[in-house]
mmCIF file with all atom_site columns, C-alpha atoms in Angstrom:
data_model
loop_
_atom_site.group_PDB
_atom_site.id
_atom_site.type_symbol
_atom_site.label_atom_id
_atom_site.label_alt_id
_atom_site.label_comp_id
_atom_site.label_asym_id
_atom_site.label_entity_id
_atom_site.label_seq_id
_atom_site.pdbx_PDB_ins_code
_atom_site.Cartn_x
_atom_site.Cartn_y
_atom_site.Cartn_z
_atom_site.occupancy
_atom_site.B_iso_or_equiv
_atom_site.pdbx_formal_charge
_atom_site.auth_seq_id
_atom_site.auth_comp_id
_atom_site.auth_asym_id
_atom_site.auth_atom_id
_atom_site.pdbx_PDB_model_num
ATOM 1   C CA . SER A 1 1   ? -34.640 4.349  104.510 1.00 0.00 ? 1   SER A CA 1
ATOM 2   C CA . ARG A 1 2   ? -34.143 7.018  101.863 1.00 0.00 ? 2   ARG A CA 1
ATOM 3   C CA . GLN A 1 3   ? -34.231 10.781 102.049 1.00 0.00 ? 3   GLN A CA 1
ATOM 4   C CA . ARG A 1 4   ? -35.151 13.183 99.275  1.00 0.00 ? 4   ARG A CA 1
ATOM 5   C CA . THR A 1 5   ? -35.609 16.943 99.220  1.00 0.00 ? 5   THR A CA 1
ATOM 6   C CA . VAL A 1 6   ? -38.735 18.040 97.397  1.00 0.00 ? 6   VAL A CA 1
ATOM 7   C CA . TYR A 1 7   ? -40.006 21.578 96.930  1.00 0.00 ? 7   TYR A CA 1
ATOM 8   C CA . THR A 1 8   ? -43.658 22.527 96.827  1.00 0.00 ? 8   THR A CA 1
ATOM 9   C CA . ASP A 1 9   ? -45.374 24.608 94.199  1.00 0.00 ? 9   ASP A CA 1
ATOM 10  C CA . ALA A 1 10  ? -46.782 28.064 94.967  1.00 0.00 ? 10  ALA A CA 1
ATOM 11  C CA . SER A 1 11  ? -49.851 26.459 96.588  1.00 0.00 ? 11  SER A CA 1
ATOM 12  C CA . GLY A 1 12  ? -47.795 24.236 98.882  1.00 0.00 ? 12  GLY A CA 1
ATOM 13  C CA . HIS A 1 13  ? -48.518 21.026 96.945  1.00 0.00 ? 13  HIS A CA 1
ATOM 14  C CA . PHE A 1 14  ? -45.997 18.410 95.919  1.00 0.00 ? 14  PHE A CA 1
ATOM 15  C CA . ASN A 1 15  ? -46.089 15.065 94.145  1.00 0.00 ? 15  ASN A CA 1
ATOM 16  C CA . VAL A 1 16  ? -43.287 12.523 94.301  1.00 0.00 ? 16  VAL A CA 1
ATOM 17  C CA . ARG A 1 17  ? -42.761 9.240  92.487  1.00 0.00 ? 17  ARG A CA 1
ATOM 18  C CA . ALA A 1 18  ? -39.626 7.443  93.623  1.00 0.00 ? 18  ALA A CA 1
ATOM 19  C CA . PRO A 1 19  ? -38.438 3.995  92.530  1.00 0.00 ? 19  PRO A CA 1
ATOM 20  C CA . LEU A 1 20  ? -37.254 2.065  95.585  1.00 0.00 ? 20  LEU A CA 1
ATOM 21  C CA . ASP A 1 21  ? -35.517 -1.273 96.029  1.00 0.00 ? 21  ASP A CA 1
ATOM 22  C CA . PHE A 1 22  ? -37.530 -1.905 99.216  1.00 0.00 ? 22  PHE A CA 1
ATOM 23  C CA . ILE A 1 23  ? -41.119 -1.509 100.382 1.00 0.00 ? 23  ILE A CA 1
ATOM 24  C CA . PRO A 1 24  ? -41.405 1.290  102.949 1.00 0.00 ? 24  PRO A CA 1
ATOM 25  C CA . THR A 1 25  ? -43.701 0.898  105.942 1.00 0.00 ? 25  THR A CA 1
ATOM 26  C CA . HIS A 1 26  ? -44.061 4.633  106.614 1.00 0.00 ? 26  HIS A CA 1
ATOM 27  C CA . VAL A 1 27  ? -43.372 7.947  104.934 1.00 0.00 ? 27  VAL A CA 1
ATOM 28  C CA . ARG A 1 28  ? -42.360 11.052 106.870 1.00 0.00 ? 28  ARG A CA 1
ATOM 29  C CA . VAL A 1 29  ? -42.660 14.561 105.505 1.00 0.00 ? 29  VAL A CA 1
ATOM 30  C CA . LEU A 1 30  ? -40.627 17.298 107.178 1.00 0.00 ? 30  LEU A CA 1
ATOM 31  C CA . ALA A 1 31  ? -41.958 20.752 106.467 1.00 0.00 ? 31  ALA A CA 1
ATOM 32  C CA . GLY A 1 32  ? -39.502 22.789 108.498 1.00 0.00 ? 32  GLY A CA 1
ATOM 33  C CA . GLU A 1 33  ? -38.084 22.793 111.996 1.00 0.00 ? 33  GLU A CA 1
ATOM 34  C CA . GLY A 1 34  ? -40.376 20.943 114.347 1.00 0.00 ? 34  GLY A CA 1
ATOM 35  C CA . PHE A 1 35  ? -43.145 20.394 111.801 1.00 0.00 ? 35  PHE A CA 1
ATOM 36  C CA . SER A 1 36  ? -43.560 16.944 110.281 1.00 0.00 ? 36  SER A CA 1
ATOM 37  C CA . ALA A 1 37  ? -46.133 14.266 109.493 1.00 0.00 ? 37  ALA A CA 1
ATOM 38  C CA . THR A 1 38  ? -45.691 10.499 109.357 1.00 0.00 ? 38  THR A CA 1
ATOM 39  C CA . GLU A 1 39  ? -48.121 8.177  107.598 1.00 0.00 ? 39  GLU A CA 1
ATOM 40  C CA . GLU A 1 40  ? -48.275 4.431  107.097 1.00 0.00 ? 40  GLU A CA 1
ATOM 41  C CA . VAL A 1 41  ? -47.679 3.187  103.546 1.00 0.00 ? 41  VAL A CA 1
ATOM 42  C CA . ASN A 1 42  ? -50.275 0.811  102.082 1.00 0.00 ? 42  ASN A CA 1
ATOM 43  C CA . VAL A 1 43  ? -48.942 -0.813 98.929  1.00 0.00 ? 43  VAL A CA 1
ATOM 44  C CA . THR A 1 44  ? -51.307 -1.702 96.099  1.00 0.00 ? 44  THR A CA 1
ATOM 45  C CA . THR A 1 45  ? -50.026 -4.748 94.236  1.00 0.00 ? 45  THR A CA 1
ATOM 46  C CA . GLU A 1 46  ? -49.928 -4.976 90.444  1.00 0.00 ? 46  GLU A CA 1
ATOM 47  C CA . LYS A 1 47  ? -52.739 -7.548 90.264  1.00 0.00 ? 47  LYS A CA 1
ATOM 48  C CA . GLY A 1 48  ? -55.989 -7.767 92.185  1.00 0.00 ? 48  GLY A CA 1
ATOM 49  C CA . VAL A 1 49  ? -59.219 -5.828 92.527  1.00 0.00 ? 49  VAL A CA 1
ATOM 50  C CA . SER A 1 50  ? -59.582 -2.125 93.300  1.00 0.00 ? 50  SER A CA 1
ATOM 51  C CA . LEU A 1 51  ? -62.687 -0.200 94.272  1.00 0.00 ? 51  LEU A CA 1
ATOM 52  C CA . ILE A 1 52  ? -62.690 3.347  92.906  1.00 0.00 ? 52  ILE A CA 1
ATOM 53  C CA . SER A 1 53  ? -65.273 5.306  94.830  1.00 0.00 ? 53  SER A CA 1
ATOM 54  C CA . ASP A 1 54  ? -66.634 8.795  94.601  1.00 0.00 ? 54  ASP A CA 1
ATOM 55  C CA . ILE A 1 55  ? -66.927 10.472 98.021  1.00 0.00 ? 55  ILE A CA 1
ATOM 56  C CA . ASP A 1 56  ? -69.573 13.211 97.953  1.00 0.00 ? 56  ASP A CA 1
ATOM 57  C CA . ASP A 1 57  ? -73.113 11.820 97.999  1.00 0.00 ? 57  ASP A CA 1
ATOM 58  C CA . THR A 1 58  ? -71.738 8.289  97.507  1.00 0.00 ? 58  THR A CA 1
ATOM 59  C CA . ILE A 1 59  ? -69.993 7.684  100.845 1.00 0.00 ? 59  ILE A CA 1
ATOM 60  C CA . LYS A 1 60  ? -71.212 10.739 102.727 1.00 0.00 ? 60  LYS A CA 1
ATOM 61  C CA . HIS A 1 61  ? -74.132 13.110 102.337 1.00 0.00 ? 61  HIS A CA 1
ATOM 62  C CA . SER A 1 62  ? -72.772 16.322 100.815 1.00 0.00 ? 62  SER A CA 1
ATOM 63  C CA . ASN A 1 63  ? -75.659 17.537 98.654  1.00 0.00 ? 63  ASN A CA 1
ATOM 64  C CA . ILE A 1 64  ? -73.283 18.795 95.956  1.00 0.00 ? 64  ILE A CA 1
ATOM 65  C CA . THR A 1 65  ? -76.226 19.812 93.761  1.00 0.00 ? 65  THR A CA 1
ATOM 66  C CA . GLY A 1 66  ? -77.653 21.930 96.626  1.00 0.00 ? 66  GLY A CA 1
ATOM 67  C CA . GLY A 1 67  ? -75.309 24.847 96.018  1.00 0.00 ? 67  GLY A CA 1
ATOM 68  C CA . ALA A 1 68  ? -72.394 26.440 97.863  1.00 0.00 ? 68  ALA A CA 1
ATOM 69  C CA . ARG A 1 69  ? -74.293 27.175 101.094 1.00 0.00 ? 69  ARG A CA 1
ATOM 70  C CA . GLU A 1 70  ? -75.439 23.555 101.491 1.00 0.00 ? 70  GLU A CA 1
ATOM 71  C CA . ILE A 1 71  ? -71.973 22.194 100.636 1.00 0.00 ? 71  ILE A CA 1
ATOM 72  C CA . PHE A 1 72  ? -70.383 24.504 103.243 1.00 0.00 ? 72  PHE A CA 1
ATOM 73  C CA . ARG A 1 73  ? -72.957 23.488 105.866 1.00 0.00 ? 73  ARG A CA 1
ATOM 74  C CA . ASN A 1 74  ? -72.386 19.776 105.216 1.00 0.00 ? 74  ASN A CA 1
ATOM 75  C CA . ALA A 1 75  ? -68.594 20.098 105.126 1.00 0.00 ? 75  ALA A CA 1
ATOM 76  C CA . PHE A 1 76  ? -68.027 22.332 108.143 1.00 0.00 ? 76  PHE A CA 1
ATOM 77  C CA . ILE A 1 77  ? -71.133 22.716 110.311 1.00 0.00 ? 77  ILE A CA 1
ATOM 78  C CA . ARG A 1 78  ? -73.180 19.498 110.453 1.00 0.00 ? 78  ARG A CA 1
ATOM 79  C CA . ASP A 1 79  ? -72.095 16.772 112.842 1.00 0.00 ? 79  ASP A CA 1
ATOM 80  C CA . LEU A 1 80  ? -69.966 14.311 110.876 1.00 0.00 ? 80  LEU A CA 1
ATOM 81  C CA . SER A 1 81  ? -71.961 11.339 112.187 1.00 0.00 ? 81  SER A CA 1
ATOM 82  C CA . ASP A 1 82  ? -75.089 12.731 110.462 1.00 0.00 ? 82  ASP A CA 1
ATOM 83  C CA . LEU A 1 83  ? -73.425 12.441 107.045 1.00 0.00 ? 83  LEU A CA 1
ATOM 84  C CA . THR A 1 84  ? -73.079 8.655  106.819 1.00 0.00 ? 84  THR A CA 1
ATOM 85  C CA . ILE A 1 85  ? -74.924 6.839  104.036 1.00 0.00 ? 85  ILE A CA 1
ATOM 86  C CA . ASP A 1 86  ? -76.466 3.572  105.234 1.00 0.00 ? 86  ASP A CA 1
ATOM 87  C CA . GLY A 1 87  ? -74.710 0.361  104.197 1.00 0.00 ? 87  GLY A CA 1
ATOM 88  C CA . VAL A 1 88  ? -71.574 1.910  102.710 1.00 0.00 ? 88  VAL A CA 1
ATOM 89  C CA . ARG A 1 89  ? -69.302 1.182  105.690 1.00 0.00 ? 89  ARG A CA 1
ATOM 90  C CA . GLU A 1 90  ? -70.373 -2.450 105.864 1.00 0.00 ? 90  GLU A CA 1
ATOM 91  C CA . TRP A 1 91  ? -70.018 -3.053 102.114 1.00 0.00 ? 91  TRP A CA 1
ATOM 92  C CA . TYR A 1 92  ? -66.661 -1.300 101.752 1.00 0.00 ? 92  TYR A CA 1
ATOM 93  C CA . ASN A 1 93  ? -65.204 -3.016 104.824 1.00 0.00 ? 93  ASN A CA 1
ATOM 94  C CA . THR A 1 94  ? -66.390 -6.419 103.568 1.00 0.00 ? 94  THR A CA 1
ATOM 95  C CA . LEU A 1 95  ? -64.677 -5.782 100.224 1.00 0.00 ? 95  LEU A CA 1
ATOM 96  C CA . HIS A 1 96  ? -61.535 -4.516 101.990 1.00 0.00 ? 96  HIS A CA 1
ATOM 97  C CA . ASP A 1 97  ? -61.460 -7.626 104.209 1.00 0.00 ? 97  ASP A CA 1
ATOM 98  C CA . MET A 1 98  ? -61.580 -9.703 100.996 1.00 0.00 ? 98  MET A CA 1
ATOM 99  C CA . GLY A 1 99  ? -58.400 -7.960 99.772  1.00 0.00 ? 99  GLY A CA 1
ATOM 100 C CA . VAL A 1 100 ? -59.959 -5.240 97.601  1.00 0.00 ? 100 VAL A CA 1
ATOM 101 C CA . LYS A 1 101 ? -57.900 -2.009 97.610  1.00 0.00 ? 101 LYS A CA 1
ATOM 102 C CA . VAL A 1 102 ? -59.864 1.246  97.846  1.00 0.00 ? 102 VAL A CA 1
ATOM 103 C CA . HIS A 1 103 ? -59.187 4.499  95.983  1.00 0.00 ? 103 HIS A CA 1
ATOM 104 C CA . TYR A 1 104 ? -61.334 7.483  97.010  1.00 0.00 ? 104 TYR A CA 1
ATOM 105 C CA . VAL A 1 105 ? -61.823 10.040 94.211  1.00 0.00 ? 105 VAL A CA 1
ATOM 106 C CA . SER A 1 106 ? -63.426 13.456 94.530  1.00 0.00 ? 106 SER A CA 1
ATOM 107 C CA . ASN A 1 107 ? -63.516 16.860 92.894  1.00 0.00 ? 107 ASN A CA 1
ATOM 108 C CA . ALA A 1 108 ? -63.188 18.348 96.395  1.00 0.00 ? 108 ALA A CA 1
ATOM 109 C CA . PRO A 1 109 ? -59.986 20.349 96.976  1.00 0.00 ? 109 PRO A CA 1
ATOM 110 C CA . TRP A 1 110 ? -57.147 19.025 99.144  1.00 0.00 ? 110 TRP A CA 1
ATOM 111 C CA . GLN A 1 111 ? -57.939 21.817 101.588 1.00 0.00 ? 111 GLN A CA 1
ATOM 112 C CA . VAL A 1 112 ? -60.911 19.749 102.896 1.00 0.00 ? 112 VAL A CA 1
ATOM 113 C CA . TYR A 1 113 ? -58.759 16.649 103.534 1.00 0.00 ? 113 TYR A CA 1
ATOM 114 C CA . PRO A 1 114 ? -58.596 17.225 107.329 1.00 0.00 ? 114 PRO A CA 1
ATOM 115 C CA . VAL A 1 115 ? -62.409 17.181 107.491 1.00 0.00 ? 115 VAL A CA 1
ATOM 116 C CA . LEU A 1 116 ? -62.566 14.113 105.216 1.00 0.00 ? 116 LEU A CA 1
ATOM 117 C CA . SER A 1 117 ? -59.933 12.323 107.270 1.00 0.00 ? 117 SER A CA 1
ATOM 118 C CA . SER A 1 118 ? -61.908 12.964 110.467 1.00 0.00 ? 118 SER A CA 1
ATOM 119 C CA . TYR A 1 119 ? -65.086 11.759 108.793 1.00 0.00 ? 119 TYR A CA 1
ATOM 120 C CA . PHE A 1 120 ? -63.455 8.545  107.496 1.00 0.00 ? 120 PHE A CA 1
ATOM 121 C CA . LYS A 1 121 ? -62.143 7.699  110.987 1.00 0.00 ? 121 LYS A CA 1
ATOM 122 C CA . LEU A 1 122 ? -65.527 8.433  112.587 1.00 0.00 ? 122 LEU A CA 1
ATOM 123 C CA . ALA A 1 123 ? -67.396 6.428  109.928 1.00 0.00 ? 123 ALA A CA 1
ATOM 124 C CA . LYS A 1 124 ? -64.881 3.548  110.253 1.00 0.00 ? 124 LYS A CA 1
ATOM 125 C CA . LEU A 1 125 ? -64.341 3.353  106.503 1.00 0.00 ? 125 LEU A CA 1
ATOM 126 C CA . PRO A 1 126 ? -61.441 1.223  105.234 1.00 0.00 ? 126 PRO A CA 1
ATOM 127 C CA . PRO A 1 127 ? -58.085 2.842  104.436 1.00 0.00 ? 127 PRO A CA 1
ATOM 128 C CA . GLY A 1 128 ? -57.341 3.775  100.866 1.00 0.00 ? 128 GLY A CA 1
ATOM 129 C CA . SER A 1 129 ? -55.673 6.299  98.632  1.00 0.00 ? 129 SER A CA 1
ATOM 130 C CA . PHE A 1 130 ? -57.241 9.754  98.328  1.00 0.00 ? 130 PHE A CA 1
ATOM 131 C CA . HIS A 1 131 ? -57.357 11.563 94.987  1.00 0.00 ? 131 HIS A CA 1
ATOM 132 C CA . LEU A 1 132 ? -58.566 15.121 95.481  1.00 0.00 ? 132 LEU A CA 1
ATOM 133 C CA . LYS A 1 133 ? -58.132 18.234 93.339  1.00 0.00 ? 133 LYS A CA 1
ATOM 134 C CA . GLN A 1 134 ? -55.464 20.884 93.576  1.00 0.00 ? 134 GLN A CA 1
ATOM 135 C CA . TYR A 1 135 ? -56.886 24.377 93.263  1.00 0.00 ? 135 TYR A CA 1
ATOM 136 C CA . SER A 1 136 ? -54.331 27.148 93.314  1.00 0.00 ? 136 SER A CA 1
ATOM 137 C CA . GLY A 1 137 ? -56.761 29.995 92.760  1.00 0.00 ? 137 GLY A CA 1
ATOM 138 C CA . ALA A 1 138 ? -60.434 30.799 92.911  1.00 0.00 ? 138 ALA A CA 1
ATOM 139 C CA . LEU A 1 139 ? -60.930 30.494 89.162  1.00 0.00 ? 139 LEU A CA 1
ATOM 140 C CA . GLN A 1 140 ? -58.488 27.693 88.348  1.00 0.00 ? 140 GLN A CA 1
ATOM 141 C CA . GLY A 1 141 ? -60.362 24.813 86.755  1.00 0.00 ? 141 GLY A CA 1
ATOM 142 C CA . ILE A 1 142 ? -63.748 26.444 87.281  1.00 0.00 ? 142 ILE A CA 1
ATOM 143 C CA . PHE A 1 143 ? -64.575 26.284 83.573  1.00 0.00 ? 143 PHE A CA 1
ATOM 144 C CA . GLU A 1 144 ? -63.470 22.667 83.185  1.00 0.00 ? 144 GLU A CA 1
ATOM 145 C CA . PRO A 1 145 ? -66.447 20.284 83.432  1.00 0.00 ? 145 PRO A CA 1
ATOM 146 C CA . VAL A 1 146 ? -66.464 18.251 86.666  1.00 0.00 ? 146 VAL A CA 1
ATOM 147 C CA . ALA A 1 147 ? -66.648 15.064 84.609  1.00 0.00 ? 147 ALA A CA 1
ATOM 148 C CA . GLU A 1 148 ? -63.340 15.868 82.873  1.00 0.00 ? 148 GLU A CA 1
ATOM 149 C CA . ARG A 1 149 ? -61.596 16.583 86.177  1.00 0.00 ? 149 ARG A CA 1
ATOM 150 C CA . LYS A 1 150 ? -62.640 13.197 87.583  1.00 0.00 ? 150 LYS A CA 1
ATOM 151 C CA . LYS A 1 151 ? -61.886 11.329 84.338  1.00 0.00 ? 151 LYS A CA 1
ATOM 152 C CA . GLY A 1 152 ? -58.218 12.366 84.487  1.00 0.00 ? 152 GLY A CA 1
ATOM 153 C CA . THR A 1 153 ? -57.832 10.797 87.929  1.00 0.00 ? 153 THR A CA 1
ATOM 154 C CA . LEU A 1 154 ? -59.551 7.581  86.823  1.00 0.00 ? 154 LEU A CA 1
ATOM 155 C CA . ASP A 1 155 ? -57.358 7.346  83.721  1.00 0.00 ? 155 ASP A CA 1
ATOM 156 C CA . ARG A 1 156 ? -54.212 7.794  85.850  1.00 0.00 ? 156 ARG A CA 1
ATOM 157 C CA . LEU A 1 157 ? -55.248 5.098  88.349  1.00 0.00 ? 157 LEU A CA 1
ATOM 158 C CA . MET A 1 158 ? -55.993 2.627  85.566  1.00 0.00 ? 158 MET A CA 1
ATOM 159 C CA . ARG A 1 159 ? -52.733 3.484  83.792  1.00 0.00 ? 159 ARG A CA 1
ATOM 160 C CA . ASP A 1 160 ? -50.770 3.021  87.042  1.00 0.00 ? 160 ASP A CA 1
ATOM 161 C CA . PHE A 1 161 ? -52.376 -0.404 87.626  1.00 0.00 ? 161 PHE A CA 1
ATOM 162 C CA . PRO A 1 162 ? -53.053 -1.894 84.174  1.00 0.00 ? 162 PRO A CA 1
ATOM 163 C CA . GLU A 1 163 ? -53.376 -5.475 85.468  1.00 0.00 ? 163 GLU A CA 1
ATOM 164 C CA . ARG A 1 164 ? -55.927 -4.753 88.204  1.00 0.00 ? 164 ARG A CA 1
ATOM 165 C CA . LYS A 1 165 ? -59.701 -5.146 87.867  1.00 0.00 ? 165 LYS A CA 1
ATOM 166 C CA . PHE A 1 166 ? -61.785 -2.146 88.923  1.00 0.00 ? 166 PHE A CA 1
ATOM 167 C CA . ILE A 1 167 ? -65.163 -1.695 90.598  1.00 0.00 ? 167 ILE A CA 1
ATOM 168 C CA . LEU A 1 168 ? -66.446 1.850  90.008  1.00 0.00 ? 168 LEU A CA 1
ATOM 169 C CA . VAL A 1 169 ? -68.934 3.302  92.523  1.00 0.00 ? 169 VAL A CA 1
ATOM 170 C CA . GLY A 1 170 ? -70.562 6.718  92.293  1.00 0.00 ? 170 GLY A CA 1
ATOM 171 C CA . ASP A 1 171 ? -73.814 8.657  92.281  1.00 0.00 ? 171 ASP A CA 1
ATOM 172 C CA . SER A 1 172 ? -75.812 10.703 89.792  1.00 0.00 ? 172 SER A CA 1
ATOM 173 C CA . GLY A 1 173 ? -74.906 14.146 91.219  1.00 0.00 ? 173 GLY A CA 1
ATOM 174 C CA . GLU A 1 174 ? -71.737 14.798 89.184  1.00 0.00 ? 174 GLU A CA 1
ATOM 175 C CA . ALA A 1 175 ? -72.298 12.526 86.167  1.00 0.00 ? 175 ALA A CA 1
ATOM 176 C CA . ASP A 1 176 ? -70.361 9.571  87.652  1.00 0.00 ? 176 ASP A CA 1
ATOM 177 C CA . LEU A 1 177 ? -72.219 7.042  85.484  1.00 0.00 ? 177 LEU A CA 1
ATOM 178 C CA . GLU A 1 178 ? -71.342 8.937  82.309  1.00 0.00 ? 178 GLU A CA 1
ATOM 179 C CA . VAL A 1 179 ? -67.694 9.352  83.360  1.00 0.00 ? 179 VAL A CA 1
ATOM 180 C CA . TYR A 1 180 ? -67.369 5.690  84.350  1.00 0.00 ? 180 TYR A CA 1
ATOM 181 C CA . THR A 1 181 ? -68.998 4.532  81.100  1.00 0.00 ? 181 THR A CA 1
ATOM 182 C CA . ASP A 1 182 ? -66.633 6.724  79.076  1.00 0.00 ? 182 ASP A CA 1
ATOM 183 C CA . VAL A 1 183 ? -63.588 5.392  80.970  1.00 0.00 ? 183 VAL A CA 1
ATOM 184 C CA . VAL A 1 184 ? -64.672 1.769  80.478  1.00 0.00 ? 184 VAL A CA 1
ATOM 185 C CA . LEU A 1 185 ? -65.296 2.269  76.758  1.00 0.00 ? 185 LEU A CA 1
#
């Protein structure tokens, strides 16, 4: 095992890339006396196939185009089991069982991760990496087009895994087709 001290930014976020001479099975984050989290590590190999999937209105009903009230209702009030889109669980799990790695990408802030995590467990969706947005203030990034925010994440994933093949799945609510076409070109 290895230990490293990392400090968060003003919003409490941190990002670590650490070269290791072994493959870890778990990572543990200590955030003070008596407060820690341990998660299993799923390694994505250099070669293979990856599914990059949007979350809102692709995997779960969010009605992003319905405005802030509808988004809030779908994220925090509606029963999570009502949000499932038919066929997604079966298709994604079939791909995962075939060895396809999954990367979930959304313009949602990290602050909604606990709700997303609960939803993914309830919906029995396959494990994967989550790529959400960091918002440090109410106006940060508000003037940046949603397509540009998502494109940066896609570019980083493809740069990190240049030898993998990618399946891109999205919906028409936040210009996924246009973003995916631009990334492919």
